[in-house]
Tab-separated table of C-alpha atoms in Angstrom:
chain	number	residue	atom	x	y	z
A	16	UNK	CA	128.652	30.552	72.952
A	17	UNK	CA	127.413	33.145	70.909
A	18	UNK	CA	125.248	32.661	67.966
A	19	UNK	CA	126.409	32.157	64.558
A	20	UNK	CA	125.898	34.959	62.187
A	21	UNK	CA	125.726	32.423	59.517
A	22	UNK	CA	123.431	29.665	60.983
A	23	UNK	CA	120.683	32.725	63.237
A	24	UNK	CA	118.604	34.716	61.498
A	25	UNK	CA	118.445	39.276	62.363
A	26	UNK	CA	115.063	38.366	64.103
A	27	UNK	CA	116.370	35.165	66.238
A	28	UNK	CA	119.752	37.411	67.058
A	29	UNK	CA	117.018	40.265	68.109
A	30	UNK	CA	114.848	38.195	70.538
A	31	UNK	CA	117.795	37.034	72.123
A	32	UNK	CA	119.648	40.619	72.850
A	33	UNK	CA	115.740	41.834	73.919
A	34	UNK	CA	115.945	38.429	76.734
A	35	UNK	CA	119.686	39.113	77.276
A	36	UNK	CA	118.406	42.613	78.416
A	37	UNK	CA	116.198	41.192	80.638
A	38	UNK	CA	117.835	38.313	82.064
A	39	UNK	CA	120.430	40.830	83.068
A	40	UNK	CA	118.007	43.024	85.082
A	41	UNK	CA	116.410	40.265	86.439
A	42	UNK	CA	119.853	39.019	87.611
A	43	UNK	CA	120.794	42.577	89.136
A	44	UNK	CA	117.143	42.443	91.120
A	45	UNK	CA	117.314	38.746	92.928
A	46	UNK	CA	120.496	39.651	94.502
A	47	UNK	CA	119.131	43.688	95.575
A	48	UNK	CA	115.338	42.000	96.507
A	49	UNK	CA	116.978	39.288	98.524
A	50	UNK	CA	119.311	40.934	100.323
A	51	UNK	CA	116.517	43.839	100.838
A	52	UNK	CA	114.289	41.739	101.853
A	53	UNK	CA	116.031	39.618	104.624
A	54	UNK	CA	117.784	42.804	106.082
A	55	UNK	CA	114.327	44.724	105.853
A	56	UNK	CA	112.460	41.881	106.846
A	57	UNK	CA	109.750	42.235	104.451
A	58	UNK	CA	108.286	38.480	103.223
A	59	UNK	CA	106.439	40.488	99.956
A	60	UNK	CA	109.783	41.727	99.248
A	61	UNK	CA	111.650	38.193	99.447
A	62	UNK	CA	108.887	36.616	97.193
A	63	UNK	CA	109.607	39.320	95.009
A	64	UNK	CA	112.965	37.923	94.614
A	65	UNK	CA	111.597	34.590	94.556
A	66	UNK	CA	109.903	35.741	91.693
A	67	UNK	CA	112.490	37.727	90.162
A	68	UNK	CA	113.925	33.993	90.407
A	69	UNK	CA	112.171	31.982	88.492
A	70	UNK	CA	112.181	35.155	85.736
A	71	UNK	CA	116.005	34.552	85.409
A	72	UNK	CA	115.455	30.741	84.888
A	73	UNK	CA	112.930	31.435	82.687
A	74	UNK	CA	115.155	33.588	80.526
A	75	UNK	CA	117.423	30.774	80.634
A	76	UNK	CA	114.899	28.187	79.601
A	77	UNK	CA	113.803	30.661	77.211
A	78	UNK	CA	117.586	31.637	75.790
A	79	UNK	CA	118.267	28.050	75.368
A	80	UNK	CA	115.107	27.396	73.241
A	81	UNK	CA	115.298	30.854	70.978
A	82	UNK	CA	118.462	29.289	69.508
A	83	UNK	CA	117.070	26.229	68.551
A	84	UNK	CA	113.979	27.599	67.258
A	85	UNK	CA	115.867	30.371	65.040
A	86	UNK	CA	117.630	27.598	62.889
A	87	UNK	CA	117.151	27.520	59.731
A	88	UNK	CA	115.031	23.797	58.276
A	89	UNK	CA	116.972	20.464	57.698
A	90	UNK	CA	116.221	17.419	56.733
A	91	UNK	CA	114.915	16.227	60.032
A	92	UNK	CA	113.084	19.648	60.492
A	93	UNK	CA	111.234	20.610	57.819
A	94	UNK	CA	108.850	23.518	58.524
A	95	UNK	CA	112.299	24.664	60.281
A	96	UNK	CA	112.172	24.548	64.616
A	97	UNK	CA	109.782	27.300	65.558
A	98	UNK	CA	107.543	25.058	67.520
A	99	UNK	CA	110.661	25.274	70.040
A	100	UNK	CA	109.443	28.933	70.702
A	101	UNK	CA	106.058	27.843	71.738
A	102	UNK	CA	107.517	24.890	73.686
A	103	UNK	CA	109.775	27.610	75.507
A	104	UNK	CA	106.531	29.372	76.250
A	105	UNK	CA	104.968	26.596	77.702
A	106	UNK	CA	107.897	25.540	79.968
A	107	UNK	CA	108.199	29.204	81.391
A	108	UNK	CA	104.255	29.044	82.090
A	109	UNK	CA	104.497	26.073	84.179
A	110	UNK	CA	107.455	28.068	86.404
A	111	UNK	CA	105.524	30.508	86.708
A	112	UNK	CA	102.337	29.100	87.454
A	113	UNK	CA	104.511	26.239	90.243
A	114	UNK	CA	106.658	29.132	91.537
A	115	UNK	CA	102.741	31.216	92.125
A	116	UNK	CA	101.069	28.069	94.191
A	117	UNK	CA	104.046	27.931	96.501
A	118	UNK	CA	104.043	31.768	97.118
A	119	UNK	CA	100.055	31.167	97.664
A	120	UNK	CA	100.600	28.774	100.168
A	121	UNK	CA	103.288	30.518	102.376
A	122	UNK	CA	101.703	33.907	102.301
A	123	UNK	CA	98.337	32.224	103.247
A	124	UNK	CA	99.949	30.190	106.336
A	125	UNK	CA	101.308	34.031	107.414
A	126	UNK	CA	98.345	35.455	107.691
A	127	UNK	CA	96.535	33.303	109.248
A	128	UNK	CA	99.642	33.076	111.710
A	129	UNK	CA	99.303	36.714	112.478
A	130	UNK	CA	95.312	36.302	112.654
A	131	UNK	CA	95.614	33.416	115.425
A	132	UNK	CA	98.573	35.291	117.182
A	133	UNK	CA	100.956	32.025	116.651
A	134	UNK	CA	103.090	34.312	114.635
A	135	UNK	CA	104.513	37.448	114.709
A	136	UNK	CA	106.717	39.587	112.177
A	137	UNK	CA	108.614	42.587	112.750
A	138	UNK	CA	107.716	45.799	110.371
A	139	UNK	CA	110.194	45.919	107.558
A	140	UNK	CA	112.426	48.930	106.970
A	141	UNK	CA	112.122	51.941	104.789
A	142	UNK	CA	115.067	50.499	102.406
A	143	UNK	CA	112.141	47.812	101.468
A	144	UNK	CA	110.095	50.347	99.872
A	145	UNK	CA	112.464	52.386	98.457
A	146	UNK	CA	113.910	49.095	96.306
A	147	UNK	CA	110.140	48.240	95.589
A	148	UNK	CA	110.105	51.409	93.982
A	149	UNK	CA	112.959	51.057	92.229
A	150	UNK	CA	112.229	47.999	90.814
A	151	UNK	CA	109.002	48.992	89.514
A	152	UNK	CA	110.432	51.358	87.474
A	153	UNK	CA	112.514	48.673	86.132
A	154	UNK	CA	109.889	46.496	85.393
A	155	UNK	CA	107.817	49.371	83.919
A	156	UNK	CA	110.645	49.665	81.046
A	157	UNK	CA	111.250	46.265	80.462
A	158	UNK	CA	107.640	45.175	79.991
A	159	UNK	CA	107.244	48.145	77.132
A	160	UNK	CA	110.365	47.479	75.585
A	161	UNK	CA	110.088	43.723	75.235
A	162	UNK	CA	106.180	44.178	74.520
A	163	UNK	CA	107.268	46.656	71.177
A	164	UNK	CA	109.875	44.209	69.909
A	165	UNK	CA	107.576	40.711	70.443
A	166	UNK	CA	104.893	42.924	68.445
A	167	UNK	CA	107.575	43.626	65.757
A	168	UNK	CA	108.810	40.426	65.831
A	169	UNK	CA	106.027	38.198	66.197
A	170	UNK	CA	107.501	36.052	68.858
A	171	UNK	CA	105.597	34.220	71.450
A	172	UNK	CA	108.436	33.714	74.069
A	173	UNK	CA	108.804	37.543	73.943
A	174	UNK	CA	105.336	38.373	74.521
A	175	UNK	CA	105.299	35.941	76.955
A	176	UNK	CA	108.050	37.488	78.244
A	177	UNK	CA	106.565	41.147	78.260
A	178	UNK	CA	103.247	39.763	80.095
A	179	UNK	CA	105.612	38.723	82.513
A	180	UNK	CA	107.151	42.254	83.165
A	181	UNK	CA	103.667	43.878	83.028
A	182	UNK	CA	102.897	41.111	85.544
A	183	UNK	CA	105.838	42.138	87.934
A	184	UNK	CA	104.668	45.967	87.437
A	185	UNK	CA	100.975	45.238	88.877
A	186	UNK	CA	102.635	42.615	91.515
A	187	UNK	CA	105.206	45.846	92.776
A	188	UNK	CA	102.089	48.075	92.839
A	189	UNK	CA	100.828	45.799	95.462
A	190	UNK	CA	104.169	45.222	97.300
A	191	UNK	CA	104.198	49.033	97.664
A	192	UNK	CA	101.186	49.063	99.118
A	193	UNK	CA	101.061	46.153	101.300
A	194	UNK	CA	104.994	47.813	102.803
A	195	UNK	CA	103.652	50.987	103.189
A	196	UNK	CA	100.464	49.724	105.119
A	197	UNK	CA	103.039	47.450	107.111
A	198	UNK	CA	105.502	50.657	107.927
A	199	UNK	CA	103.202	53.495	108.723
A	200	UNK	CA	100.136	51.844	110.241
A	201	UNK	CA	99.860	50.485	113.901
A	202	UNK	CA	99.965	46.527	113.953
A	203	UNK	CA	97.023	45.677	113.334
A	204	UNK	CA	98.406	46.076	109.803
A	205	UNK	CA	101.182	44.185	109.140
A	206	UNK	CA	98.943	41.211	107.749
A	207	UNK	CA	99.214	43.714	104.849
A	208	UNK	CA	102.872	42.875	103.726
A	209	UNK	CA	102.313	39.108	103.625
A	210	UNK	CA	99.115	39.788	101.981
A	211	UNK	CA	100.982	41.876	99.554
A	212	UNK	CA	103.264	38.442	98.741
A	213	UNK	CA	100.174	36.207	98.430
A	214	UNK	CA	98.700	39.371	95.703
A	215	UNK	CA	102.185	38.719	93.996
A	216	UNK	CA	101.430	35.215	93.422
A	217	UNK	CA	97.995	35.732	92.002
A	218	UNK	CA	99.534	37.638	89.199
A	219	UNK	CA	102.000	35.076	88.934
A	220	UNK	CA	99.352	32.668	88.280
A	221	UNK	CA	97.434	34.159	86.327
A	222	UNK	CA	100.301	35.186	83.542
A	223	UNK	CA	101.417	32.290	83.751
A	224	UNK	CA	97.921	30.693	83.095
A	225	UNK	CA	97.856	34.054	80.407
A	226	UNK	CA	101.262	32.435	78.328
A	227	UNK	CA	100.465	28.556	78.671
A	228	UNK	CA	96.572	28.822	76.946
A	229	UNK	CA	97.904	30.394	73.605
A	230	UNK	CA	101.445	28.018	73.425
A	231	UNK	CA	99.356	25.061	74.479
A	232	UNK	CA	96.571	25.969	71.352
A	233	UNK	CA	99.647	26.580	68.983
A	234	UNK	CA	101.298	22.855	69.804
A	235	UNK	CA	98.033	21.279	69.474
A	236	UNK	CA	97.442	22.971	65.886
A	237	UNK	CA	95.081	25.592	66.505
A	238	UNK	CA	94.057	27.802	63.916
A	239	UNK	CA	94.810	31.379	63.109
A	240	UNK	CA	92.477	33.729	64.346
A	241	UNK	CA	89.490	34.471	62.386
A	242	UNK	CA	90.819	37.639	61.694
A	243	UNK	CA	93.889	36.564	60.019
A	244	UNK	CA	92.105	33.893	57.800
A	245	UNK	CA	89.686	36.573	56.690
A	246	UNK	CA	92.859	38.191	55.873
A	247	UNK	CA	94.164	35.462	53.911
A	248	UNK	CA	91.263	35.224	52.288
A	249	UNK	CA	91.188	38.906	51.147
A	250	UNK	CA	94.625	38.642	49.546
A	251	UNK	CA	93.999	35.417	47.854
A	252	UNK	CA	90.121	36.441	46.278
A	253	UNK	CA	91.705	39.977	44.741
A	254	UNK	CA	94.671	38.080	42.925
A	255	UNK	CA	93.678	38.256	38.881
A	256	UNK	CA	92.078	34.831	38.026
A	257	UNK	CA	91.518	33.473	40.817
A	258	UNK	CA	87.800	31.926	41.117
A	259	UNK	CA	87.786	30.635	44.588
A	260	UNK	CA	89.304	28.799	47.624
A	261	UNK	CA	88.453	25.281	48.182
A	262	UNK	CA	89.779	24.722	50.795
A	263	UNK	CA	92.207	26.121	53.474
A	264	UNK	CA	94.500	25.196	56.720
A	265	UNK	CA	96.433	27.730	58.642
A	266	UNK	CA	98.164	27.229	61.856
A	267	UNK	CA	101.192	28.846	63.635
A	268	UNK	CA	104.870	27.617	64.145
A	269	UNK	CA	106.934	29.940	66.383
A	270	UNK	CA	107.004	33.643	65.158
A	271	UNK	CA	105.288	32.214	61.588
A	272	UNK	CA	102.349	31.481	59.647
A	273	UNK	CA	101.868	27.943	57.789
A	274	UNK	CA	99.244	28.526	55.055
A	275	UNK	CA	97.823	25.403	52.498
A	276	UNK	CA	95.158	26.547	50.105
A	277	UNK	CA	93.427	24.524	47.424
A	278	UNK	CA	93.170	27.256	45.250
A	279	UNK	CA	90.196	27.077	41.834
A	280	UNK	CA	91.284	28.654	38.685
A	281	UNK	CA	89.416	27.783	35.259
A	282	UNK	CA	90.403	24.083	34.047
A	283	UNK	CA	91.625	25.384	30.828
A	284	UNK	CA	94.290	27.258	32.306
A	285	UNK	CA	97.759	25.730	31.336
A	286	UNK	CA	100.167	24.579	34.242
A	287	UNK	CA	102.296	27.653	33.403
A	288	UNK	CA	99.715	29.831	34.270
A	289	UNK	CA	98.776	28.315	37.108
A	290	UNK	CA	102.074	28.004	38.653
A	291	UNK	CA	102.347	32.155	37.667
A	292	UNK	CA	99.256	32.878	39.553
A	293	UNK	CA	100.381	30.885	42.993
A	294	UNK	CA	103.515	32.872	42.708
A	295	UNK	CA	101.893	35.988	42.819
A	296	UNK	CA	99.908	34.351	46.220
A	297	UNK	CA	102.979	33.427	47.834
A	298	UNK	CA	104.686	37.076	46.756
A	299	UNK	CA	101.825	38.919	48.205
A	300	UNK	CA	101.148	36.404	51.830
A	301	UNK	CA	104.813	36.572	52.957
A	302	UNK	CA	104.911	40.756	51.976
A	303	UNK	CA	102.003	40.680	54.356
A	304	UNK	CA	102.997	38.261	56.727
A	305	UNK	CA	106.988	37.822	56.876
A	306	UNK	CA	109.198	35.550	54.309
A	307	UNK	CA	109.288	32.869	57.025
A	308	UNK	CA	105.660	31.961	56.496
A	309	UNK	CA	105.092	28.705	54.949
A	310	UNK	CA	102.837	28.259	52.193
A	311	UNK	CA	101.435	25.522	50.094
A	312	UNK	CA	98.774	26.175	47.077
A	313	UNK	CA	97.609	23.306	45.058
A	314	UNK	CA	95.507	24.565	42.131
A	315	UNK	CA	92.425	22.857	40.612
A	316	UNK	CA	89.896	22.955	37.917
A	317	UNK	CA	87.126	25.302	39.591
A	318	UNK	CA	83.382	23.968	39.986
A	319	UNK	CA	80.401	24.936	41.746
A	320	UNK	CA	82.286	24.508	44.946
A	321	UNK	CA	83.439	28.287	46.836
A	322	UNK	CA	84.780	29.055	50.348
């Protein structure tokens, strides 16, 4: 079902063409690596596809949980549901990482097969290398296309989404290699194709360990980057009357900022004033910083007391 104009934000309809895109690719490549890689007989071309696999489930996970997370707040929901994002980020790290170990494992039982002479594989074809290349070029695109848009967007699943093309770049770099070793060299060199699978997994691992350290800081209410506080900070300290910060939480919920600042004006300000003042704030954080962000300011008599 497509998404409702009405109920998805421009930026949640965005992410999901940017996924569609790659879900779609992804799709085209597990059926053109698997068949490539069974006819061809290459084992770092058919974990390829096995990871081209769990990219198009991913997508799906990732799909499912972009539409929830780009609905507007209810009454149940009240910073709105872009922790769903970060949950989506999390789920597709654990594939990823899962779908890596068991790549590890069967590319590690191969070459030690091939070591001990229990097993032996024929050389795969040409076709193999040509697809690898193919595919690579693919991947090249998608990863800077989806890497531009989570970077304009500030979405999580996309990055996570572009570290997982730039992943499947490095990973086909290695393929090539390990194929090409396997094709033109004598024998002695065909551990090099299942040692190209096993280098696959690695990177599989490691973005997936690369997506699930920032989404797991962001659902345990990690916050913002020094950075970005400093940031705050700056924005907050130039507004006209302002005397100080008391005290301030920031954290992250999908693609936006939550901000709460106990802000110090003089006590002989009237509430009016006040309440002009933390509109200005609020004007000037979500200019810088998106009108999603939430933001709470409670103003109080300033003291001796500074950030």
């Amino acid at each position: 079902m497509a998404p409702n104009k009405s109920t998805y934000p421009e930026r949640t309809k965005k992410i999901l063409r940017v996924t569609l895109l790659g879900s779609a690719s992804n799709a085209l490549l597990v059926l053109l690596k698997l068949f490539v890689g069974i006819v061809g007989h290459s084992s770092a071309m058919i974990a390829e596809a096995i990871n081209s696999i769990s990219d198009f489930l991913t997508d799906i996970i990732a799909l499912i949980f972009i539409r929830i997370s780009g609905k507007p707040q209810d009454k149940d929901h009240h910073y709105g549901h872009g922790k769903f994002e970060t949950l989506a980020s999390v789920v597709m790290a654990v594939v990823m990482i899962s779908v890596g170990l068991l790549l590890l494992y069967n590319s590690i039982i191969s070459i030690i097969g091939l070591w001990m002479g229990t097993l032996q594989l024929p050389r795969p074809s040409r076709l193999t290398l040509i697809v690898a290349f193919v595919s690579l070029l693919i991947k090249l695109f998608l990863y800077r296309y989806t890497y531009q848009w989570a970077g304009l967007l500030k979405s999580s699943a996309l990055k996570a989404k572009a570290l997982d093309h730039r992943s499947d770049t490095l990973a086909l770099i290695a393929v090539l290699i390990g194929i090409a070793g396997a094709i033109f060299l004598d024998e002695r060199w065909l551990f090099l194709e299942p040692l190209a699978a096993g280098i696959v997994s690695l990177f599989i691992i490691h973005m997936g360990w690369s997506v699930l350290r920032p989404a797991f800081n962001e659902l345990t209410e990690e916050c913002l980057s020094p950075e970005v506080e400093g940031e705050i900070i700056e924005i907050v300290l130039s507004t006209h009357r302002v005397e100080g910060i008391h005290r301030m939480r920031t954290r992250s919920i999908g693609g936006s900022y939550a901000i709460e600042i106990d802000l110090l004006v003089d006590g002989r300000m009237s509430v009016a004033e006040g309440h002009d003042i933390t509109l200005i704030i609020e004007r000037e954080l979500r200019a810088r910083y998106g009108t999603t962000t939430h933001i709470a300011i409670h103003v109080e008599p300033s003291s001796h007391r500074h950030y």
